[in-house]
XYZ file of C-alpha atoms in Angstrom:
310
model
C 0.000 0.000 0.000
C 1.284 3.434 -0.849
C 0.246 6.828 0.408
C 0.647 10.003 -1.579
C 2.531 12.624 0.404
C 1.644 16.338 0.153
C 4.595 16.794 -2.186
C 3.070 14.264 -4.552
C 5.647 11.521 -3.935
C 4.333 8.108 -2.876
C 5.584 6.829 0.484
C 5.201 3.466 2.199
C 2.996 3.380 5.315
C 4.873 2.687 8.563
C 3.561 0.359 11.216
C 4.091 0.945 14.939
C 6.865 -1.394 15.973
C 6.240 -0.905 19.745
C 8.851 0.086 22.332
C 12.423 -0.343 21.386
C 14.525 -3.075 23.082
C 16.475 -0.451 25.043
C 13.241 1.061 26.342
C 11.981 -2.394 27.342
C 15.157 -2.950 29.304
C 14.676 0.312 31.163
C 11.077 -0.609 31.997
C 12.192 -3.960 33.406
C 14.934 -2.294 35.443
C 12.684 0.389 36.951
C 10.955 -1.886 39.540
C 14.335 -3.168 40.710
C 15.624 0.363 41.171
C 12.523 1.373 43.127
C 12.726 -1.720 45.350
C 16.470 -1.385 45.979
C 16.225 0.996 49.004
C 13.716 -1.284 50.728
C 15.824 -4.348 49.964
C 18.936 -2.684 51.392
C 17.123 -1.625 54.566
C 15.579 -5.071 54.963
C 18.933 -6.745 54.517
C 20.826 -4.400 56.830
C 18.275 -4.153 59.640
C 16.555 -7.568 59.574
C 18.307 -10.289 57.597
C 21.885 -9.529 58.668
C 21.048 -9.297 62.422
C 19.038 -12.533 62.206
C 21.882 -14.266 60.414
C 24.416 -13.027 62.963
C 22.194 -14.121 65.846
C 21.865 -17.545 64.228
C 25.649 -17.741 63.952
C 26.125 -16.761 67.605
C 23.546 -19.305 68.770
C 25.659 -22.148 67.389
C 28.755 -21.244 69.416
C 29.704 -20.785 73.045
C 32.828 -19.805 74.962
C 34.649 -22.401 77.038
C 37.928 -22.608 78.867
C 40.358 -25.182 77.516
C 43.252 -26.806 79.337
C 44.190 -24.889 82.469
C 42.418 -21.770 81.241
C 45.518 -19.636 80.852
C 44.726 -19.004 77.177
C 41.332 -17.521 78.048
C 37.936 -18.651 76.768
C 37.727 -20.009 73.255
C 34.776 -20.104 70.931
C 33.479 -23.657 70.504
C 30.911 -24.908 67.995
C 28.102 -26.597 69.959
C 25.454 -27.012 67.257
C 22.006 -26.875 68.986
C 23.212 -27.151 72.574
C 22.311 -23.522 73.333
C 18.742 -24.089 72.187
C 18.472 -27.215 74.338
C 19.820 -25.274 77.323
C 17.347 -22.429 76.797
C 14.306 -24.673 76.298
C 15.306 -26.748 79.309
C 15.944 -23.787 81.580
C 13.123 -23.397 84.165
C 13.768 -19.646 84.321
C 13.072 -19.256 80.589
C 9.956 -21.418 80.734
C 8.694 -19.404 83.717
C 9.276 -16.183 81.774
C 7.162 -17.546 78.918
C 4.359 -18.324 81.359
C 4.556 -14.821 82.829
C 4.336 -13.238 79.388
C 1.479 -15.532 78.349
C -0.579 -14.591 81.422
C 0.272 -10.936 80.872
C -0.855 -11.095 77.230
C -4.128 -12.867 78.116
C -5.013 -9.997 80.454
C -3.424 -7.008 78.725
C -4.394 -7.594 75.079
C -8.200 -7.816 75.446
C -8.288 -5.183 78.194
C -6.244 -2.611 76.323
C -7.811 -3.174 72.890
C -11.302 -3.289 74.389
C -10.843 0.011 76.216
C -9.302 1.603 73.124
C -12.217 0.461 70.958
C -14.814 1.726 73.438
C -13.110 5.120 73.646
C -12.891 5.325 69.846
C -16.604 4.528 69.513
C -17.439 7.189 72.090
C -15.354 9.776 70.282
C -16.928 8.872 66.957
C -20.546 8.779 68.058
C -21.152 10.262 71.490
C -18.671 13.101 71.910
C -19.725 16.166 69.964
C -17.732 18.975 71.559
C -13.994 19.249 72.127
C -13.430 15.972 70.307
C -9.832 16.816 69.413
C -9.037 17.802 72.986
C -10.366 14.529 74.395
C -8.489 12.467 71.805
C -5.289 14.374 72.614
C -5.728 13.784 76.342
C -6.157 10.037 75.827
C -3.245 9.896 73.375
C -0.904 11.893 75.611
C 0.374 8.909 77.711
C 1.810 7.367 74.533
C 3.989 10.460 74.071
C 5.613 9.879 77.470
C 8.841 7.822 77.108
C 8.524 4.312 78.489
C 11.304 4.717 81.071
C 9.804 7.924 82.460
C 6.333 6.368 82.583
C 7.765 3.336 84.366
C 9.427 5.518 86.981
C 6.236 7.514 87.531
C 4.171 4.379 88.068
C 6.854 2.811 90.254
C 6.735 5.767 92.621
C 2.923 5.698 92.570
C 3.028 2.018 93.555
C 5.747 2.414 96.205
C 4.550 2.092 99.815
C 4.941 5.250 101.875
C 5.488 7.399 98.776
C 2.719 6.791 96.294
C -1.010 6.920 97.037
C -1.998 3.849 95.009
C -0.542 1.370 97.476
C -3.332 2.206 99.949
C -6.103 2.436 97.343
C -5.631 -0.678 95.207
C -7.067 -3.987 96.465
C -3.738 -5.729 95.831
C -0.146 -5.033 96.764
C 1.205 -3.399 93.590
C 4.801 -4.491 94.234
C 4.052 -7.840 95.868
C 4.625 -11.239 94.332
C 0.938 -11.614 93.418
C 0.345 -7.978 92.496
C 3.257 -7.096 90.248
C 1.603 -8.637 87.172
C -1.590 -6.520 87.482
C 0.611 -3.492 88.083
C 2.514 -4.110 84.843
C -0.800 -4.583 83.016
C -2.006 -1.216 84.340
C 1.220 0.493 83.262
C 1.173 -0.939 79.740
C -2.555 -0.365 79.247
C -2.241 3.268 80.324
C 0.553 3.887 77.832
C -0.767 2.043 74.767
C -4.530 2.555 75.026
C -4.465 6.035 73.493
C -2.292 4.931 70.575
C -4.707 2.168 69.572
C -7.678 4.435 70.235
C -6.388 6.857 67.586
C -5.976 3.972 65.120
C -9.535 2.751 65.723
C -10.964 6.267 65.622
C -9.267 6.957 62.285
C -10.741 3.739 60.887
C -14.195 4.660 62.192
C -14.067 7.978 60.347
C -13.848 6.028 57.065
C -17.158 4.237 57.646
C -19.625 5.576 55.036
C -21.995 8.069 56.624
C -24.869 6.984 54.366
C -24.716 3.492 55.873
C -24.991 4.963 59.359
C -27.878 7.168 58.286
C -29.663 4.159 56.802
C -29.230 2.253 60.052
C -30.623 5.213 61.968
C -33.635 5.367 59.665
C -34.228 1.639 60.219
C -34.424 2.264 63.959
C -30.979 1.086 65.080
C -29.785 2.772 68.246
C -26.225 3.923 68.960
C -25.179 0.636 70.619
C -26.712 -1.516 67.870
C -25.083 0.656 65.210
C -21.698 0.401 66.897
C -21.825 -3.390 67.362
C -23.500 -4.361 64.089
C -22.075 -1.817 61.635
C -19.064 0.091 62.880
C -17.100 -2.720 64.536
C -17.545 -5.221 61.647
C -16.485 -2.599 59.105
C -13.205 -1.864 60.917
C -12.462 -5.534 61.689
C -9.275 -5.590 59.529
C -7.897 -2.664 61.522
C -8.718 -4.434 64.785
C -6.875 -7.572 63.692
C -3.819 -5.570 62.633
C -3.754 -3.879 66.034
C -4.168 -7.304 67.633
C -1.120 -8.663 65.797
C 1.101 -5.767 66.840
C -0.171 -5.917 70.420
C 0.571 -9.634 70.694
C 4.087 -9.102 69.344
C 4.634 -6.216 71.749
C 3.396 -8.317 74.658
C 5.953 -11.026 73.920
C 8.667 -8.344 73.870
C 7.698 -6.917 77.284
C 10.840 -5.346 78.729
C 10.705 -1.742 79.970
C 8.000 -2.008 82.642
C 9.403 -5.042 84.502
C 12.951 -3.706 84.179
C 11.969 -0.463 85.929
C 9.928 -2.267 88.593
C 12.824 -4.619 89.340
C 14.581 -1.661 90.989
C 11.642 -1.199 93.389
C 10.710 -4.778 94.248
C 12.275 -8.223 94.432
C 9.161 -9.775 92.907
C 10.505 -9.022 89.414
C 13.613 -11.102 88.803
C 16.237 -10.616 86.124
C 14.543 -13.341 84.041
C 10.906 -12.396 84.635
C 10.200 -12.048 80.885
C 11.963 -13.579 77.853
C 13.402 -10.182 76.922
C 14.855 -9.793 80.422
C 16.221 -13.321 80.117
C 18.004 -12.348 76.894
C 19.275 -9.130 78.482
C 20.615 -10.997 81.509
C 22.336 -13.641 79.368
C 23.933 -11.127 77.001
C 24.945 -8.189 79.188
C 25.276 -9.626 82.694
C 26.667 -13.134 82.224
C 28.113 -12.415 78.731
C 26.726 -15.694 77.394
C 26.049 -14.460 73.877
C 25.290 -17.897 72.455
C 22.513 -18.543 74.965
C 21.186 -14.995 74.509
C 21.081 -15.407 70.724
C 19.327 -18.767 71.018
C 16.715 -17.333 73.402
C 16.115 -14.337 71.133
C 15.571 -16.573 68.108
C 13.159 -18.779 70.064
C 11.255 -15.638 71.036
C 11.252 -14.431 67.419
C 9.898 -17.779 66.195
C 7.163 -17.701 68.842
C 6.198 -14.179 67.773
C 6.084 -15.196 64.107
C 3.928 -18.258 64.834
C 1.446 -16.293 66.947
C 1.282 -13.537 64.315
C 0.601 -16.105 61.602
C -2.173 -17.677 63.684
C -3.825 -14.315 64.291
C -3.600 -13.355 60.618
C -5.030 -16.734 59.596
C -7.898 -16.250 62.034
C -8.554 -12.766 60.661
C -8.610 -14.130 57.087
C -11.151 -16.779 58.026
C -13.365 -14.244 59.786
C -13.154 -11.934 56.771
C -14.292 -14.718 54.456
């Protein structure tokens, strides 16, 4: 086929040949370039530390001969893991954290959800001020908050020792005290997350429920909460992981009471093994066991959330 050009000369029609090979190569390279910063951060902050911890967990330091040459690094394979899993102190720390999570997670998330629902539906005036007041404890550093609560719990100094029905620093009361401290600090943070999710609920759906005769409580339980269920499950995952990593509150309380030992939680167990006894192999093994437990629990929660969504 020929086409007559304006000058009168016939020219052959040209078909679009698509992107050139060089352009295709650039398009294939663009995703790799965009993902490179994330890959570098992931490798430097997650994969490398995990690999180094795995390496440390396979070795330990032992004295050889008469010990004049100092400790030497010895490959022990899985002996550190067997020592950690067979240590009663580590198993007791897991029980303490499990009981803490069973009390803290539903209490804190439940209070945060109730406060978010109140802010979204009941509070009409000074809504930003109330949300800021509830969120403010999260802005307080964990060490400072721990010291404040420790003095409030201390007998003869703080007023709470005479008000609470349990001994806040006693053997049976230190766990509820830690739950109170953690709930006070993290409730406002999760309340803001839930409140932000509630603001995305379509207003026309709420108006339709109101027209159908649904009251505020029925609307909250039947419409609002189901529509922000993915957000609730995400907060649940992060709260469970944070509960397993409990460290600051018991560390601060250990200076005020003997009820909190140096191995009261798995994180304290790792801290004691690494920085007090300098047993880096045992500390690395305990940290990896804790990481695996966190990953398994997170996977179970996410699987449960997927089933509920379906």
